[in-house]
Short mmCIF file of C-alpha atoms and ligand atoms in Angstrom, two decimals:
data_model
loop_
_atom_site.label_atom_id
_atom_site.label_comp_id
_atom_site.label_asym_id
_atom_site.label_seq_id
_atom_site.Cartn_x
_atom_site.Cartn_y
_atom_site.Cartn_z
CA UNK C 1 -32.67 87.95 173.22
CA UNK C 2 -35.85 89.02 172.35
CA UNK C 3 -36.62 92.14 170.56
CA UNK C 4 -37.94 93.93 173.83
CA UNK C 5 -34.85 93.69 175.88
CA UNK C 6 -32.79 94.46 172.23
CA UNK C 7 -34.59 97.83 172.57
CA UNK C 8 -34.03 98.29 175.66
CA UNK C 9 -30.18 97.56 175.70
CA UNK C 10 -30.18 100.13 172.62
CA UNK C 11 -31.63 102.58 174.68
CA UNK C 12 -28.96 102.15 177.74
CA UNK C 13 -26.43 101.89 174.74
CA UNK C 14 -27.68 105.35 173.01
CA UNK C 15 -25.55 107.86 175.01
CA UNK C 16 -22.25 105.92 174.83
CA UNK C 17 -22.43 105.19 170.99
CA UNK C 18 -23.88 109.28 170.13
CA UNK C 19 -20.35 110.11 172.68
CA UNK C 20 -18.47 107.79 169.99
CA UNK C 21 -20.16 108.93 167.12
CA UNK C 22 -19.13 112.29 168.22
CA UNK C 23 -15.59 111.37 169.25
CA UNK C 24 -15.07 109.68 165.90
CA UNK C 25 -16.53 112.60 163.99
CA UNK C 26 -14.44 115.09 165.68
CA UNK C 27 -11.78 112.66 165.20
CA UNK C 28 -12.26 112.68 161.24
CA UNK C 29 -12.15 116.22 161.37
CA UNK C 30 -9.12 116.90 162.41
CA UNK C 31 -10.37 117.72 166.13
CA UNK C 32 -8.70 114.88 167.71
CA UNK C 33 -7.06 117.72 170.48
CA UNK C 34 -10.43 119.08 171.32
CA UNK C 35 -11.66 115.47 172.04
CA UNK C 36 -8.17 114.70 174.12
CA UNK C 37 -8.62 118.02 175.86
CA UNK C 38 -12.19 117.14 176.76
CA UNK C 39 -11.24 114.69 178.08
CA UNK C 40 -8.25 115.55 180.29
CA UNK C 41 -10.74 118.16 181.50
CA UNK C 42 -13.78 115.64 182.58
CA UNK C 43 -11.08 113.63 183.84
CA UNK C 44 -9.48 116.33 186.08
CA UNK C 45 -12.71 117.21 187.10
CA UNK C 46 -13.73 113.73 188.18
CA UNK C 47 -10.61 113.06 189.80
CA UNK C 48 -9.98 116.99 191.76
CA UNK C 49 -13.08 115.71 194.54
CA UNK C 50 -10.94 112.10 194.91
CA UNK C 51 -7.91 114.07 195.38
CA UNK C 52 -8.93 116.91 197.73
CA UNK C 53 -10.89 113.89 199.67
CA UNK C 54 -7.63 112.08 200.32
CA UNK C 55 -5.84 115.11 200.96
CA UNK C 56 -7.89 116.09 203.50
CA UNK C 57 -7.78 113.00 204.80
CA UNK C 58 -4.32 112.75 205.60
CA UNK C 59 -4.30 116.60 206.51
CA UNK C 60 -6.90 115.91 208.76
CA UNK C 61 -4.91 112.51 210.28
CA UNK C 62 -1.76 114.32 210.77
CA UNK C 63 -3.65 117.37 212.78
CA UNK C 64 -6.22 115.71 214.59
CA UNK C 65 -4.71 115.69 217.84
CA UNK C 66 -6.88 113.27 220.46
CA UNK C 67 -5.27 114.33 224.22
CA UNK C 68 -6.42 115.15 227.77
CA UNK C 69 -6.98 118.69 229.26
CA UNK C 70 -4.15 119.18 231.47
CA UNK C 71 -6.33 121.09 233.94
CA UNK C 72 -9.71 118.52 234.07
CA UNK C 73 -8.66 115.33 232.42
CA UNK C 74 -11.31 115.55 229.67
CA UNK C 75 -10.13 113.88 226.59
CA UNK C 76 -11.46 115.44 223.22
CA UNK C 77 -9.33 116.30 219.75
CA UNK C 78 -8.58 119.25 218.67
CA UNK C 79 -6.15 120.30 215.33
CA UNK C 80 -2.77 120.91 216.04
CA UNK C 81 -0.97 124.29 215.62
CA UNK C 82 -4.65 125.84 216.86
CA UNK C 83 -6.14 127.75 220.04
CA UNK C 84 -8.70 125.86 221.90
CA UNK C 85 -10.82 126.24 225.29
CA UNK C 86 -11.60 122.79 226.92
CA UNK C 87 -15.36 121.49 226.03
CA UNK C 88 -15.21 120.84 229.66
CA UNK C 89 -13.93 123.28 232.21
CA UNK C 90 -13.16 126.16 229.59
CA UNK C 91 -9.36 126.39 230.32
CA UNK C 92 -7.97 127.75 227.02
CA UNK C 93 -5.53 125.30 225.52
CA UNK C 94 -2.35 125.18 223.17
CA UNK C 95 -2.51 122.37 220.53
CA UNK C 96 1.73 121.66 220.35
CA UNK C 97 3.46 118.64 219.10
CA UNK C 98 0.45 116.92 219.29
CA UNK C 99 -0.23 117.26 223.27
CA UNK C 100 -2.67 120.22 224.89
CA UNK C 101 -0.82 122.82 226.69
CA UNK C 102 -2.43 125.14 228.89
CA UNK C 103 -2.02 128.40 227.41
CA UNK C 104 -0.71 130.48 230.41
CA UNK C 105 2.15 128.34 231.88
CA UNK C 106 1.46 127.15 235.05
CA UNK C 107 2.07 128.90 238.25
CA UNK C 108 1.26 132.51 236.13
CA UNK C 109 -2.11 131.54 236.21
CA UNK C 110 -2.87 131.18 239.76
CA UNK C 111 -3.77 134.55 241.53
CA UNK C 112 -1.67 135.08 244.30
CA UNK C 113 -3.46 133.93 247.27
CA UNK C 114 -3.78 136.95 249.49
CA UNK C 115 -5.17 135.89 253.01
CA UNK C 116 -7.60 138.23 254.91
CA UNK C 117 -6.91 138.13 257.97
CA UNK C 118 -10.27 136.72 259.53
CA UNK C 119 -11.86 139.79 261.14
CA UNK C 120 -15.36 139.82 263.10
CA UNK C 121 -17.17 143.30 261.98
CA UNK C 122 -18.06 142.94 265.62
CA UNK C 123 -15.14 145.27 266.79
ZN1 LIG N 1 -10.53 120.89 230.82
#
């Protein structure tokens, strides 16, 4: 190992050994908690993102609810327990128990078809 690369090592090396240096210091006076507490807090702090990733993770895998708009067929994902309006045709949707619901039940929907009786404006 040459003196160059000795340097250099020292110099990737610095931070750690001035962390133990200060560890040990605190350590020798008596400060041994603050160290501990230190780090329990950089390693909560590094570990809350890992955590809340996961967990929304599996949040997000038990909601995500991938179906097929009752009214046009269109698959897409929505969360479950929400309000949604089909991407495609609009229709607003019920995520439930992992299926889409239409929102109005059928049959309400449907205005009652009234047929005008053909007239010519001749008469
Ligand atoms: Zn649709």
């Amino acid at each position: 190992m040459s003196f160059k690369t000795f340097q250099l090592n020292l110099y990737y090396l610095r931070p750690w050994l001035t962390f133990i240096l200060i560890v040990w210091l605190l350590g020798s006076l008596g400060l041994g908690w603050l160290v501990n507490s230190l780090l329990i807090i950089v390693g909560l702090l590094l570990l809350a993102p890992v955590v809340a990733f996961f967990g929304f993770r599996w949040w997000l895998q038990s909601n995500l609810v991938s179906d097929r708009c009752p009214v046009c067929k269109y698959e897409f994902t929505g969360l479950n327990q929400t309000q949604i309006n089909c991407p495609n045709c609009g229709e607003a949707l019920l995520v439930q128990k992992h299926r889409f619901q239409r929102l109005t039940p059928e049959g309400t929907i449907d205005v009652t078809a009234v047929e005008i009786p053909t007239q010519s404006a001749e008469d």
